[in-house]
CSV table of C-alpha atoms and ligand atoms in Angstrom, one decimal:
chain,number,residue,atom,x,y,z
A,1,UNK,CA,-55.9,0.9,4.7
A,2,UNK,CA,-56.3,-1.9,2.3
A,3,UNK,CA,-53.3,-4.3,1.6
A,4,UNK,CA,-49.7,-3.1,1.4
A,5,UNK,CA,-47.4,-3.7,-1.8
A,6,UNK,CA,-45.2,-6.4,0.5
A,7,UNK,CA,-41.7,-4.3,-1.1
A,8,UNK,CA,-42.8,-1.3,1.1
A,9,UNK,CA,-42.7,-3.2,4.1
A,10,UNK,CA,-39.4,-4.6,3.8
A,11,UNK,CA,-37.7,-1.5,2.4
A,12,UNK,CA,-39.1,0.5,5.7
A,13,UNK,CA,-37.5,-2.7,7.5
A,14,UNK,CA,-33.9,-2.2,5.7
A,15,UNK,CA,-34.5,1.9,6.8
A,16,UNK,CA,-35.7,0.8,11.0
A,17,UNK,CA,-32.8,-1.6,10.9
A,18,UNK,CA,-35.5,-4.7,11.7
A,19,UNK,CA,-36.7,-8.1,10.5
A,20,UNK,CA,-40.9,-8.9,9.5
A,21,UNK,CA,-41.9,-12.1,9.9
A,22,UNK,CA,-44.0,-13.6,7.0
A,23,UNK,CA,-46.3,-15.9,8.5
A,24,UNK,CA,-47.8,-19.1,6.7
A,25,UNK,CA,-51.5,-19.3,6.9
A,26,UNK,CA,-54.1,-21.6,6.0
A,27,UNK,CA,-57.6,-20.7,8.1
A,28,UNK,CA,-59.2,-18.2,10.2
A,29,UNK,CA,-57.8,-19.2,13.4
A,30,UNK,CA,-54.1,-18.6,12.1
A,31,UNK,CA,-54.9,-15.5,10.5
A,32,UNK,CA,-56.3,-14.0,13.9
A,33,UNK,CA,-53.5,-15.7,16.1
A,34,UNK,CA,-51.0,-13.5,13.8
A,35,UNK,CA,-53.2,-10.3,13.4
A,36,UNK,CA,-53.7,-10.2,17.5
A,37,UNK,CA,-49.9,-10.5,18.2
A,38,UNK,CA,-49.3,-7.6,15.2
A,39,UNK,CA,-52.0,-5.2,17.3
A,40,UNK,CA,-50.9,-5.5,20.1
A,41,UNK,CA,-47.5,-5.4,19.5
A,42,UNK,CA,-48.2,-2.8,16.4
A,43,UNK,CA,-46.2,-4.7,14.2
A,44,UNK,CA,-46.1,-4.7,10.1
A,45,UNK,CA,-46.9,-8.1,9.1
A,46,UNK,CA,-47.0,-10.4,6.1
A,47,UNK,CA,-49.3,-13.2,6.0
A,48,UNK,CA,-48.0,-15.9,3.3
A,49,UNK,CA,-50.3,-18.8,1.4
A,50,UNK,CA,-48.8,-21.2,-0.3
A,51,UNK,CA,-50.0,-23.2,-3.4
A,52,UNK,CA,-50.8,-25.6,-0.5
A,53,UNK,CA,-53.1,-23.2,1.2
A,54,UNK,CA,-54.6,-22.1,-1.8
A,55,UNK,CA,-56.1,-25.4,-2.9
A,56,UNK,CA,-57.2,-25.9,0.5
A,57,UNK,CA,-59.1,-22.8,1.0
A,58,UNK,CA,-60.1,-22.9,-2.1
A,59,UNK,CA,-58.7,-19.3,-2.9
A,60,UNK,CA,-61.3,-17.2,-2.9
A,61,UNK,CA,-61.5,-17.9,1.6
A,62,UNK,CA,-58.2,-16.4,1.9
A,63,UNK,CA,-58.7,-13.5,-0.4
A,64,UNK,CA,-61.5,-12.9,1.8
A,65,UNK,CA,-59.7,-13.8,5.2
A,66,UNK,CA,-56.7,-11.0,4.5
A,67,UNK,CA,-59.6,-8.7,3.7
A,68,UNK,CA,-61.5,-9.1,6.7
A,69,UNK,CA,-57.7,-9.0,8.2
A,70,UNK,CA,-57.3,-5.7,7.2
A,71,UNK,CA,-60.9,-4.4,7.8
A,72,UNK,CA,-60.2,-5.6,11.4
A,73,UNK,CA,-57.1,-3.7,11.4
A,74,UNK,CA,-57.1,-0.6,9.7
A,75,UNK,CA,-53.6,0.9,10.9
A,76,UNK,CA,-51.3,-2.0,10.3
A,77,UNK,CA,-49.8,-2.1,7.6
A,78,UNK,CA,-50.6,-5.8,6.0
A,79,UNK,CA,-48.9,-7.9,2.7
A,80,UNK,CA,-50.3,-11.1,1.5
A,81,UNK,CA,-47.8,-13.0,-0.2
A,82,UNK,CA,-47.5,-16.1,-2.7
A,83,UNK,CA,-45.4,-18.2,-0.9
A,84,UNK,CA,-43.3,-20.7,-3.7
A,85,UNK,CA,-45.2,-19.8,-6.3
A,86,UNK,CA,-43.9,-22.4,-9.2
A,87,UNK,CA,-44.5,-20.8,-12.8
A,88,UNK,CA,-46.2,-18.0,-14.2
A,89,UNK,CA,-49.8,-18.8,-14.4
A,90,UNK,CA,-49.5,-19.4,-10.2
A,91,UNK,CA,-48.2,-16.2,-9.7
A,92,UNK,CA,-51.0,-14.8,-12.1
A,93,UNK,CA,-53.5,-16.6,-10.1
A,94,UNK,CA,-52.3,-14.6,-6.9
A,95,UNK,CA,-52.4,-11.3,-8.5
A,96,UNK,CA,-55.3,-11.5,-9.8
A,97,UNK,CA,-56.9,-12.5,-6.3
A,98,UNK,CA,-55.3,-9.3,-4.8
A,99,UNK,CA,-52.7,-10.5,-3.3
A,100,UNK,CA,-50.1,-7.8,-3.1
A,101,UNK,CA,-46.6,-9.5,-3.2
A,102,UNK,CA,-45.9,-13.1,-5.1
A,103,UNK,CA,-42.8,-15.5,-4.6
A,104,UNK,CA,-41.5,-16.9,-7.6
A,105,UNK,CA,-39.1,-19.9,-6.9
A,106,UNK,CA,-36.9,-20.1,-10.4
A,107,UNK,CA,-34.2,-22.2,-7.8
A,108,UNK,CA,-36.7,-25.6,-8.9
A,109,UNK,CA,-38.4,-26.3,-11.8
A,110,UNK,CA,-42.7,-26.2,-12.0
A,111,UNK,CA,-42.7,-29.9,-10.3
A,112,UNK,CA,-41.0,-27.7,-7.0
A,113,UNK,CA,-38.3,-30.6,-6.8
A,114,UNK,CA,-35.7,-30.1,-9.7
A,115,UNK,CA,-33.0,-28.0,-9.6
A,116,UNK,CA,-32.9,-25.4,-12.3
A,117,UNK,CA,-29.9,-23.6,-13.6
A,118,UNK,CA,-28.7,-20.1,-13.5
A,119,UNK,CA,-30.1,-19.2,-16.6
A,120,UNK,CA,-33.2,-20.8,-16.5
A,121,UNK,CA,-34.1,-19.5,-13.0
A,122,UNK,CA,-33.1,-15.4,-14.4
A,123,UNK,CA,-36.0,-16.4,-17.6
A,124,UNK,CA,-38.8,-17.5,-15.6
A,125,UNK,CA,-38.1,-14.8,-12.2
A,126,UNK,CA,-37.7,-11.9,-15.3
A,127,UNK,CA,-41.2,-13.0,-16.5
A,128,UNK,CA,-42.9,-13.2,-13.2
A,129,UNK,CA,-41.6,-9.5,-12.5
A,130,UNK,CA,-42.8,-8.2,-15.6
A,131,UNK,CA,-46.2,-9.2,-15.2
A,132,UNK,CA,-46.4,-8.6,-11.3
A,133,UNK,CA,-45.0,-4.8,-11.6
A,134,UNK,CA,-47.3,-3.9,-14.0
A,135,UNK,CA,-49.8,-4.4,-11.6
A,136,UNK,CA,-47.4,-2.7,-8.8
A,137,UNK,CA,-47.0,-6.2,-7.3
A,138,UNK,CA,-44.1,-7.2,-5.2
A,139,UNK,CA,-42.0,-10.0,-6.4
A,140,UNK,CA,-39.6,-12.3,-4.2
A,141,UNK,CA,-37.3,-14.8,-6.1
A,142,UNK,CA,-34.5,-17.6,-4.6
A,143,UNK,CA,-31.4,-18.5,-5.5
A,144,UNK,CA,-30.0,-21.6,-4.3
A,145,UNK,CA,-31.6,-24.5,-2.4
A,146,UNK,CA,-32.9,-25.0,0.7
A,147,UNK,CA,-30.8,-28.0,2.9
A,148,UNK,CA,-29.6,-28.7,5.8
A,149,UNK,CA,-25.8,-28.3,6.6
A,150,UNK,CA,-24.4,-29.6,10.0
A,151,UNK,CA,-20.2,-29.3,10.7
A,152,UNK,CA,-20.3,-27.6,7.5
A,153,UNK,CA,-21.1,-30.5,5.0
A,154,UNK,CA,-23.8,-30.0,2.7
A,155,UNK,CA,-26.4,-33.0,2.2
A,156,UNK,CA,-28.5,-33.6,-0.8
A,157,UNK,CA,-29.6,-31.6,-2.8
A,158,UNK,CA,-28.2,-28.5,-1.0
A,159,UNK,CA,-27.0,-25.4,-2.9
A,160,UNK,CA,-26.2,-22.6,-1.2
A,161,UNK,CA,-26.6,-19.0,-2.6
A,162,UNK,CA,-23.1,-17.6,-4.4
A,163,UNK,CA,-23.3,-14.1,-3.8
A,164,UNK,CA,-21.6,-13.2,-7.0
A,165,UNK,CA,-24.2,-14.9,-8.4
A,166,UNK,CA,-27.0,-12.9,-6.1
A,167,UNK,CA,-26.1,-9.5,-7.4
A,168,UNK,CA,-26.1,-10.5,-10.8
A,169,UNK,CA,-29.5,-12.4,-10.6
A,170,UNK,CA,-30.8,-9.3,-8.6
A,171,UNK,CA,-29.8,-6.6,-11.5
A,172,UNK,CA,-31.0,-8.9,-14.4
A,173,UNK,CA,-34.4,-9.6,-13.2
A,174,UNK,CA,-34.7,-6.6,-11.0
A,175,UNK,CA,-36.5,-8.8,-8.5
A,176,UNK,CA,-37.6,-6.8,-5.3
A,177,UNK,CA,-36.3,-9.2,-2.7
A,178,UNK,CA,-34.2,-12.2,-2.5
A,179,UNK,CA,-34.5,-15.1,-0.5
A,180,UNK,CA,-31.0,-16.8,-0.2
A,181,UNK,CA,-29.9,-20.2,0.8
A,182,UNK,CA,-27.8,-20.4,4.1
A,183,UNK,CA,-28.1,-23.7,5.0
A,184,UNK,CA,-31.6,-24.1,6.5
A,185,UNK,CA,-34.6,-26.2,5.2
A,186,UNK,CA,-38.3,-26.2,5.6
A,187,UNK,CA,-40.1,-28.4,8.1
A,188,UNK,CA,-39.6,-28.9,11.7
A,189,UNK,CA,-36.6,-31.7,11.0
A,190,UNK,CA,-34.1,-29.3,10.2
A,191,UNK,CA,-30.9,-30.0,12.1
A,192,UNK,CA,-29.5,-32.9,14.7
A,193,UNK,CA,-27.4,-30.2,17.3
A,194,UNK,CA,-26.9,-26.9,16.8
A,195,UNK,CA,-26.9,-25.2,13.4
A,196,UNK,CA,-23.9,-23.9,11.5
A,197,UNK,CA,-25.1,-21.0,9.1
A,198,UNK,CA,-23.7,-20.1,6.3
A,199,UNK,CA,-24.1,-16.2,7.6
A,200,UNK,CA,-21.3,-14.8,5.3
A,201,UNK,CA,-23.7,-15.5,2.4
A,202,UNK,CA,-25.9,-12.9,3.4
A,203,UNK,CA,-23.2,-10.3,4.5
A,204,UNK,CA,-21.7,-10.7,1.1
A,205,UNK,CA,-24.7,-10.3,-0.8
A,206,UNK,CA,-25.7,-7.0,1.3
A,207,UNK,CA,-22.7,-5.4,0.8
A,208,UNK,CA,-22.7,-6.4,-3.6
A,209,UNK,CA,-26.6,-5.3,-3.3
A,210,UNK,CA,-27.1,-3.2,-0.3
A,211,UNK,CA,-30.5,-1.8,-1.5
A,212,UNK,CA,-32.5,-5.5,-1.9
A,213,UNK,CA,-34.3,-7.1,1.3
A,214,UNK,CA,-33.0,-10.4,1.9
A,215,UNK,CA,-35.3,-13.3,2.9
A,216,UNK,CA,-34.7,-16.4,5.1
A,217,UNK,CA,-36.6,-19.3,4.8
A,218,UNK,CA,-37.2,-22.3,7.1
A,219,UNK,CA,-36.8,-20.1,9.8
A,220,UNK,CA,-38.7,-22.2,12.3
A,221,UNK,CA,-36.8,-22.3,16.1
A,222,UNK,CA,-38.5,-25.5,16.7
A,223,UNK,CA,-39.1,-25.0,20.0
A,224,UNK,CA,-38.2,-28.1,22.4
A,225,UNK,CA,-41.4,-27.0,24.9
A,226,UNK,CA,-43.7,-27.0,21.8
A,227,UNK,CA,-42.0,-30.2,20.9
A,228,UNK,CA,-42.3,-31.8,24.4
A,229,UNK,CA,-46.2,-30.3,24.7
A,230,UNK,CA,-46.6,-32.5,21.3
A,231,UNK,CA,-45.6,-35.9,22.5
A,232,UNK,CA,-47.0,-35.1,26.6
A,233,UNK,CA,-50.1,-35.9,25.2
A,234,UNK,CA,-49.8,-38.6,22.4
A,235,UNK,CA,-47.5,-37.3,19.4
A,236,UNK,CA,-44.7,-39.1,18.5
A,237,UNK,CA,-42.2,-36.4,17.3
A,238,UNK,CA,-39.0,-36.9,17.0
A,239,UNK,CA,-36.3,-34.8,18.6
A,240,UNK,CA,-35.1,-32.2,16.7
A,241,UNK,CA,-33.5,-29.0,16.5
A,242,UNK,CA,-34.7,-25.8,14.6
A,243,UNK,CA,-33.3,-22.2,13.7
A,244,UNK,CA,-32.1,-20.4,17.1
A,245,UNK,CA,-33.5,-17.1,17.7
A,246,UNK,CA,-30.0,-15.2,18.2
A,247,UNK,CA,-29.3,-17.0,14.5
A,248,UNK,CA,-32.6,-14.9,12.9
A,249,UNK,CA,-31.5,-12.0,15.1
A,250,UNK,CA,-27.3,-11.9,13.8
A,251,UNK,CA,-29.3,-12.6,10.2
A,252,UNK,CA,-31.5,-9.5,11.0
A,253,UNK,CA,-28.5,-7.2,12.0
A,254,UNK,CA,-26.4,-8.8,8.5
A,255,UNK,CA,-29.3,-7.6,6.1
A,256,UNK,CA,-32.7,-10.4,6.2
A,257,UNK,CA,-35.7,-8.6,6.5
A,258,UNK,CA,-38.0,-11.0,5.7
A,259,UNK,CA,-38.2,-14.1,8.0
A,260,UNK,CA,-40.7,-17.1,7.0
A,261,UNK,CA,-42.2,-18.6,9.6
A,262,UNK,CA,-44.5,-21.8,9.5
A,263,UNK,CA,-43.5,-24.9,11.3
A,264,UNK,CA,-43.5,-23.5,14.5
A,265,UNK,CA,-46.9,-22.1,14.0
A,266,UNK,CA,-48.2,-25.7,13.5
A,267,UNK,CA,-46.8,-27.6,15.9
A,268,UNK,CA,-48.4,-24.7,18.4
A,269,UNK,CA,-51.8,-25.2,17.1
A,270,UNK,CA,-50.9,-29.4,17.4
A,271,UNK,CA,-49.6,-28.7,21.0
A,272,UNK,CA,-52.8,-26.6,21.9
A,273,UNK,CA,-55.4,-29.6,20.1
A,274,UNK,CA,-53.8,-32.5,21.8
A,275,UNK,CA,-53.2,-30.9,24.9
A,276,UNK,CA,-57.0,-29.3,25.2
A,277,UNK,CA,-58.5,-32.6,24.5
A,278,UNK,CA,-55.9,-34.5,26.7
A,279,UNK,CA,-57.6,-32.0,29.3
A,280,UNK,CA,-61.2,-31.7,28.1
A,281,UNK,CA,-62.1,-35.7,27.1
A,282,UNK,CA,-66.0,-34.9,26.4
A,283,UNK,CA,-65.6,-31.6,24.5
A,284,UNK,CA,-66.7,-31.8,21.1
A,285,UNK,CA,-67.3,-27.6,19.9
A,286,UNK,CA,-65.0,-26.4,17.9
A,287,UNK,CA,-64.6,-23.1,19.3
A,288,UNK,CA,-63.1,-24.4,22.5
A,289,UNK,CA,-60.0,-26.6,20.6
A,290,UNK,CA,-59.6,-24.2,18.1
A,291,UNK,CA,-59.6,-21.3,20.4
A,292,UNK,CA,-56.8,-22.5,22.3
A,293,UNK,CA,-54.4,-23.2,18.7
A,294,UNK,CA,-55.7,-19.6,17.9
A,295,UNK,CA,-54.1,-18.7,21.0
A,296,UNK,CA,-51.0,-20.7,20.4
A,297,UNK,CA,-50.5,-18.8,17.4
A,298,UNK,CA,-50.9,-15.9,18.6
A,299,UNK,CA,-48.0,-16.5,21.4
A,300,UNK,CA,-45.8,-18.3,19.5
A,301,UNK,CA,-45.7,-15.0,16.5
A,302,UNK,CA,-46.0,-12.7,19.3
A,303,UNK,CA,-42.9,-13.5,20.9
A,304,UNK,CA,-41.3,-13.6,17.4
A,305,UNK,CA,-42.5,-10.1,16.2
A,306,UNK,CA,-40.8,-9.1,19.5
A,307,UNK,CA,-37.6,-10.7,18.7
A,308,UNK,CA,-37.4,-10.0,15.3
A,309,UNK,CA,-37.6,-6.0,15.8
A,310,UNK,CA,-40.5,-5.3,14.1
A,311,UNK,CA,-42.8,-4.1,17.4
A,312,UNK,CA,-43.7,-0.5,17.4
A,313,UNK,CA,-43.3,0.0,13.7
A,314,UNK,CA,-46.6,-0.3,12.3
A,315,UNK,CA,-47.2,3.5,12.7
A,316,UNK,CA,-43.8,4.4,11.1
A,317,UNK,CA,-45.1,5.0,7.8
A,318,UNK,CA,-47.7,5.8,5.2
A,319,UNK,CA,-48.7,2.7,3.9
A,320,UNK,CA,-48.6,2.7,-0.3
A,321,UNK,CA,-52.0,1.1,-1.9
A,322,UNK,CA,-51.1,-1.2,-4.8
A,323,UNK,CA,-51.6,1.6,-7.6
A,324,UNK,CA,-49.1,3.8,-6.0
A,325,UNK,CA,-46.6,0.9,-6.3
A,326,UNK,CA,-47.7,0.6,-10.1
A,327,UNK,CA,-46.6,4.5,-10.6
A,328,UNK,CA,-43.4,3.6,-8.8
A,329,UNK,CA,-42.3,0.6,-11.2
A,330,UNK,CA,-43.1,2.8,-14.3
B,401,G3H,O1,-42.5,-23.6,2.1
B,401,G3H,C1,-43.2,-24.3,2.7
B,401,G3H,C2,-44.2,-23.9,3.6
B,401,G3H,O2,-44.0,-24.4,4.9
B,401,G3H,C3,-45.6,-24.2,3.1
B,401,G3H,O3,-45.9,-25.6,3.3
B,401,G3H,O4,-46.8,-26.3,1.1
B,401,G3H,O5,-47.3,-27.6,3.2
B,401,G3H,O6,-48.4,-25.3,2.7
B,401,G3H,P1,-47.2,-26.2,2.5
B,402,13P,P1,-40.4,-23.4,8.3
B,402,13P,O1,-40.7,-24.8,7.9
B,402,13P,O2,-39.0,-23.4,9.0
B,402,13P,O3,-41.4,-22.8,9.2
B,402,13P,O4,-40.2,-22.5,7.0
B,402,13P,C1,-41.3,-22.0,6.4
B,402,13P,C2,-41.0,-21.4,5.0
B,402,13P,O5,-39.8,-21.1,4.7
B,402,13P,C3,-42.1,-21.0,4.2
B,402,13P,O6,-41.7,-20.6,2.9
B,403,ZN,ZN1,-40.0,-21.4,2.1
């Protein structure tokens, strides 16, 4: 089957009561890490690029990657997602490489730092789903900023999602999924002790827009082990605390269907390189160190497809090709 509009997977999510994790990728070995764990655990799956990820693949290698991703896995259903796409022309870029869902984050302006406002994030999220639907492409905006909150306080430039304001943003620019701010951030230094999440957020903006798939970024755990595997054999991270598991799985059962997952993914893959060569001093082929952070991958989003819900449901449904979406927004 070739690539999947992402909104199909996410509304068969909201119907099976689950979460998909949307997985960052940036080379081979990440891409089969994910697509072993979603066989074997016959899991949907999104696999997300970033701006990031395109310039260092040079585009055209991850175009290529999801196809061979799908060629390799004919019954899964498979989305490739822009992750933060940043203007129009971006999210052009994507669609026009195939992929089948883009992000378009209106919450910053193009240089992905400044805050934008209300109106100014509806202008450029309407434009980016007028474009992508013609071409029966998904589109995923954000309201609010990413941050860190701990005992409730928010810290820099933190804003989290009104849900007011959610509803109204989703029926103006009829977006097809919404990623909201809750209080986590990107990266693997996310919190000092345990997280307090702002979960009423997304239970408020279910129940004013009960029909759009919410989405949760910086959604790494942060594993200590992964952490402790890091510095065992020379890194120097610090010690840090990331999004629980049982925090993505209360999200899950409150209405998030799409969970975005990439620090943990590295710091497996750093774990697995320092540890290998820790172990193997005169090894110098690549298959060997990369073989073990393909493997790393592959446990670490194994053990998340599990928790999130979405095992087993990669069979539930007929998978919609990209024209069939295009019917569906006309
Ligand atoms: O949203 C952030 C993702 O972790 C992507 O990070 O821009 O370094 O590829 P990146
Ligand atoms: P993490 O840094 O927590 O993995 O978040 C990734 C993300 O949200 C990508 O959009
Ligand atoms: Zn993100």
């Amino acid at each position: 089957m070739p690539l999947v509009p992402m909104k199909q997977i996410l509304d068969e999510a909201i119907k099976g009561n689950y979460g998909v994790g949307a997985f960052n990728v940036n080379n081979m070995e990440q891409i089969q890490g994910i697509m072993r764990a979603a066989k074997e655990v016959s899991s949907p799956v999104i696999i997300q690029a970033s701006r990031g990820a395109l310039k260092y693949t040079n585009m055209f290698y991850i175009k290529h990657m999801a196809a061979a991703a799908v060629e390799d896995n004919p019954e899964l259903p498979i989305a490739l997602h822009l992750d933060h796409g940043n203007s129009l022309e971006t999210c052009k870029q994507a669609i026009a490489l195939g992929f089948t869902s883009v992000m378009i984050d209106g919450s910053l302006k193009e240089d992905s730092k400044t805050p934008t406002t209300f109106e100014e994030n509806v202008e450029i999220t309407k434009m980016v789903v007028e474009y992508a639907h013609k071409f029966g492409v998904t589109v995923e905006g954000e309201l609010g900023t990413l941050g860190g909150i701990e005992d409730g306080v928010g810290s820099g430039k933190v804003k989290l999602t009104d849900p007011d304001e959610a509803a109204r943003f989703i029926k103006i620019t009829g977006v097809d999924a919404l990623a909201l701010a809750i209080g986590t951030s990107h990266g693997a230094y996310k919190f000092k002790a345990q997280p307090v999440l702002a979960m009423d957020i997304i239970s408020d903006v279910q129940a004013k827009a009960p029909n759009t798939p919410l989405v949760m970024h910086g959604s790494s755990s942060v594993p200590e082990e992964l952490i402790e595997i890091i510095n065992q054999y020379g890194g120097k991270l610090e010690h840090t605390m990331g999004v629980p598991i049982e925090s993505i799985q209360q999200a899950i059962k409150l209405g998030v269907r799409k969970i975005n997952v990439d620090t943990d993914g590295r710091l497996a893959m750093t774990g697995a390189i320092r540890k290998f060569f820790a172990e193997n001093p005169k090894e110098f082929d690549p298959r060997t160190f990369f073989g073990a952070a393909r493997q790393a991958v592959y446990e670490v989003v194994k053990g998340k497809m599990i928790a999130f819900g979405s095992l087993g449901h990669a069979g539930d449904y007929k998978p919609l090709t990209i024209k069939e979406a295009e019917r569906f927004y006309k």
